[in-house]
């Protein structure tokens, strides 16, 4: 006997509009009262709407999402959730924008295998792209440094009073914390200036 149909909608921020996803859910036939929504990042699955849906989802139910990225961003976690939904809970999954991923309850065994293979392939491609992005960032930073481009925050200019205050500190007339306060910086910055002055 077929179960209930549930829909899941996620947008990354409260300002984003979920109407497109909601219209797609309605067109598929998901009852409005069975649509769960989250307005937060997809970095993990610790979301109130998603947790509530997972509590409601049971065997022979159907889990409907507009696209795979609405489920989350981390494909390792998506694969784990996919396993929980289809294997542990015995529910089907419908991805409206990518039917090849569907593991609806009417799907045959071959269809389920193809869907899981596609999901694994997408996971590999996403991880490869993340690695490529990290590599391009590292190469860009290295190239910028070779050109003499300064990256990060600019160092604070050492005030004219530094030498006078440093002398007071070296003679024990004030603490490093007090010296830093006089110069309007934190203790760490003051001590770094002291070390650099000794190197020079």
Short mmCIF file of C-alpha atoms in Angstrom, two decimals:
data_model
loop_
_atom_site.label_atom_id
_atom_site.label_comp_id
_atom_site.label_asym_id
_atom_site.label_seq_id
_atom_site.Cartn_x
_atom_site.Cartn_y
_atom_site.Cartn_z
CA UNK A 1 0.00 0.00 0.00
CA UNK A 2 1.52 3.36 -1.04
CA UNK A 3 2.47 5.72 1.77
CA UNK A 4 2.44 9.49 2.06
CA UNK A 5 4.21 12.00 -0.18
CA UNK A 6 6.49 14.49 1.56
CA UNK A 7 8.32 17.45 0.06
CA UNK A 8 11.47 19.21 1.21
CA UNK A 9 12.36 22.82 0.38
CA UNK A 10 15.59 24.58 1.31
CA UNK A 11 16.91 28.07 0.60
CA UNK A 12 20.24 29.29 1.93
CA UNK A 13 19.04 32.57 3.46
CA UNK A 14 15.82 34.06 4.80
CA UNK A 15 15.89 36.59 1.96
CA UNK A 16 15.80 33.95 -0.78
CA UNK A 17 12.44 32.98 -2.25
CA UNK A 18 11.29 29.37 -2.21
CA UNK A 19 8.29 29.91 -4.53
CA UNK A 20 9.87 28.03 -7.45
CA UNK A 21 10.40 24.96 -5.29
CA UNK A 22 6.93 25.26 -3.74
CA UNK A 23 5.26 25.47 -7.18
CA UNK A 24 7.17 22.36 -8.29
CA UNK A 25 6.01 20.48 -5.18
CA UNK A 26 2.39 21.45 -5.82
CA UNK A 27 2.64 20.42 -9.48
CA UNK A 28 3.94 17.00 -8.45
CA UNK A 29 1.04 16.57 -6.04
CA UNK A 30 2.76 16.98 -2.67
CA UNK A 31 0.13 18.04 -0.07
CA UNK A 32 0.91 21.51 1.34
CA UNK A 33 0.79 20.20 4.90
CA UNK A 34 3.50 17.64 4.02
CA UNK A 35 6.04 20.18 2.75
CA UNK A 36 8.91 20.91 5.15
CA UNK A 37 11.09 23.99 4.73
CA UNK A 38 14.48 25.20 5.96
CA UNK A 39 16.01 28.63 5.41
CA UNK A 40 19.66 27.94 6.13
CA UNK A 41 22.89 26.69 4.61
CA UNK A 42 23.17 23.17 3.24
CA UNK A 43 26.56 22.58 4.87
CA UNK A 44 25.10 19.87 7.12
CA UNK A 45 21.80 18.16 7.95
CA UNK A 46 21.27 19.69 11.38
CA UNK A 47 18.20 21.62 10.22
CA UNK A 48 14.83 21.73 12.03
CA UNK A 49 12.69 21.22 8.93
CA UNK A 50 14.77 18.32 7.67
CA UNK A 51 14.85 16.65 11.10
CA UNK A 52 11.04 16.94 11.40
CA UNK A 53 10.58 15.46 7.92
CA UNK A 54 12.86 12.52 8.74
CA UNK A 55 10.83 11.82 11.88
CA UNK A 56 7.61 11.81 9.84
CA UNK A 57 9.00 9.78 6.91
CA UNK A 58 8.13 6.09 7.04
CA UNK A 59 8.23 2.92 4.95
CA UNK A 60 6.66 3.23 1.48
CA UNK A 61 6.54 7.03 1.77
CA UNK A 62 7.94 9.27 -0.96
CA UNK A 63 10.53 12.02 -0.37
CA UNK A 64 10.36 14.75 -3.05
CA UNK A 65 12.98 17.47 -3.67
CA UNK A 66 13.33 19.99 -6.52
CA UNK A 67 17.06 19.37 -7.08
CA UNK A 68 19.84 17.44 -5.37
CA UNK A 69 21.57 20.60 -4.12
CA UNK A 70 18.42 21.46 -2.11
CA UNK A 71 19.19 18.38 -0.04
CA UNK A 72 22.69 19.59 0.85
CA UNK A 73 26.18 20.56 -0.32
CA UNK A 74 28.35 17.79 1.13
CA UNK A 75 27.96 14.80 -1.16
CA UNK A 76 29.41 12.35 1.36
CA UNK A 77 26.61 13.33 3.73
CA UNK A 78 24.07 13.30 0.91
CA UNK A 79 25.07 9.71 0.12
CA UNK A 80 24.62 8.78 3.78
CA UNK A 81 21.19 10.44 3.95
CA UNK A 82 20.25 8.74 0.67
CA UNK A 83 21.11 5.38 2.26
CA UNK A 84 19.10 6.19 5.41
CA UNK A 85 16.03 7.25 3.39
CA UNK A 86 16.03 4.36 0.93
CA UNK A 87 17.50 1.51 2.99
CA UNK A 88 16.78 2.21 6.66
CA UNK A 89 13.43 3.94 6.23
CA UNK A 90 12.36 2.10 3.08
CA UNK A 91 11.12 5.27 1.39
CA UNK A 92 11.51 6.39 -2.22
CA UNK A 93 13.21 9.58 -3.45
CA UNK A 94 12.06 11.79 -6.32
CA UNK A 95 14.45 14.48 -7.65
CA UNK A 96 12.26 16.65 -9.89
CA UNK A 97 15.10 18.29 -11.86
CA UNK A 98 16.97 15.02 -12.44
CA UNK A 99 14.64 12.02 -12.91
CA UNK A 100 17.57 9.65 -13.48
CA UNK A 101 18.21 9.88 -9.71
CA UNK A 102 14.68 8.83 -8.81
CA UNK A 103 14.34 5.80 -6.58
CA UNK A 104 10.56 5.92 -6.43
CA UNK A 105 8.82 2.94 -4.91
CA UNK A 106 7.68 1.78 -8.35
CA UNK A 107 11.25 1.74 -9.70
CA UNK A 108 12.68 -1.63 -10.59
CA UNK A 109 15.95 -2.93 -9.17
CA UNK A 110 17.96 -1.79 -12.22
CA UNK A 111 16.53 1.73 -11.89
CA UNK A 112 17.58 1.92 -8.24
CA UNK A 113 21.09 0.68 -9.07
CA UNK A 114 21.47 3.24 -11.89
CA UNK A 115 20.23 6.04 -9.58
CA UNK A 116 22.74 5.14 -6.86
CA UNK A 117 25.56 4.87 -9.44
CA UNK A 118 24.67 8.32 -10.78
CA UNK A 119 24.62 9.78 -7.28
CA UNK A 120 28.05 8.26 -6.53
CA UNK A 121 29.41 9.63 -9.82
CA UNK A 122 28.05 13.09 -9.00
CA UNK A 123 29.67 12.85 -5.57
CA UNK A 124 33.03 12.04 -7.17
CA UNK A 125 32.68 14.91 -9.67
CA UNK A 126 31.75 17.37 -6.91
CA UNK A 127 34.71 16.32 -4.76
CA UNK A 128 37.05 16.56 -7.76
CA UNK A 129 35.76 20.07 -8.50
CA UNK A 130 36.33 21.10 -4.86
CA UNK A 131 39.92 19.82 -5.10
CA UNK A 132 40.42 21.73 -8.38
CA UNK A 133 39.10 24.93 -6.78
CA UNK A 134 41.48 24.53 -3.82
CA UNK A 135 44.40 23.89 -6.20
CA UNK A 136 43.53 26.95 -8.32
CA UNK A 137 43.31 29.08 -5.17
CA UNK A 138 46.72 27.85 -3.98
CA UNK A 139 48.27 28.48 -7.41
CA UNK A 140 46.70 31.96 -7.54
CA UNK A 141 48.10 32.83 -4.10
CA UNK A 142 51.56 31.56 -5.06
CA UNK A 143 51.51 33.56 -8.31
CA UNK A 144 50.40 36.71 -6.47
CA UNK A 145 53.24 36.34 -3.96
CA UNK A 146 55.76 35.98 -6.80
CA UNK A 147 54.44 39.28 -8.20
CA UNK A 148 54.95 40.87 -4.78
CA UNK A 149 51.25 41.24 -4.08
CA UNK A 150 50.56 41.48 -0.35
CA UNK A 151 47.83 39.12 0.77
CA UNK A 152 45.84 39.43 3.96
CA UNK A 153 45.56 42.39 6.29
CA UNK A 154 48.11 45.16 5.98
CA UNK A 155 50.45 45.30 8.98
CA UNK A 156 49.89 48.17 11.42
CA UNK A 157 52.24 51.11 11.05
CA UNK A 158 54.62 51.37 14.02
CA UNK A 159 53.91 54.67 15.84
CA UNK A 160 56.65 57.21 16.46
CA UNK A 161 56.38 56.64 20.23
CA UNK A 162 57.34 52.96 19.90
CA UNK A 163 61.07 53.36 20.62
CA UNK A 164 60.41 55.47 23.71
CA UNK A 165 57.82 53.01 25.06
CA UNK A 166 60.03 50.03 24.23
CA UNK A 167 62.83 51.61 26.27
CA UNK A 168 60.47 52.02 29.24
CA UNK A 169 59.48 48.35 28.89
CA UNK A 170 63.09 47.13 28.58
CA UNK A 171 64.04 49.10 31.72
CA UNK A 172 61.17 47.49 33.61
CA UNK A 173 59.26 50.72 34.06
CA UNK A 174 56.09 49.27 32.50
CA UNK A 175 54.71 45.88 31.54
CA UNK A 176 54.26 44.69 27.97
CA UNK A 177 50.50 44.97 28.43
CA UNK A 178 50.82 48.57 29.62
CA UNK A 179 53.22 49.40 26.76
CA UNK A 180 50.76 47.96 24.25
CA UNK A 181 47.93 49.97 25.79
CA UNK A 182 49.96 53.20 25.51
CA UNK A 183 50.55 52.50 21.81
CA UNK A 184 46.91 51.55 21.21
CA UNK A 185 47.59 47.93 20.17
CA UNK A 186 47.34 44.50 21.80
CA UNK A 187 50.20 42.84 23.69
CA UNK A 188 50.87 40.37 20.86
CA UNK A 189 51.44 43.20 18.34
CA UNK A 190 53.73 45.07 20.71
CA UNK A 191 55.89 41.97 21.32
CA UNK A 192 56.06 41.30 17.56
CA UNK A 193 57.35 44.85 17.00
CA UNK A 194 59.94 44.30 19.74
CA UNK A 195 61.14 41.06 18.13
CA UNK A 196 61.32 42.62 14.67
CA UNK A 197 63.24 45.63 16.05
CA UNK A 198 65.85 43.29 17.54
CA UNK A 199 66.27 41.48 14.20
CA UNK A 200 66.84 44.77 12.40
#
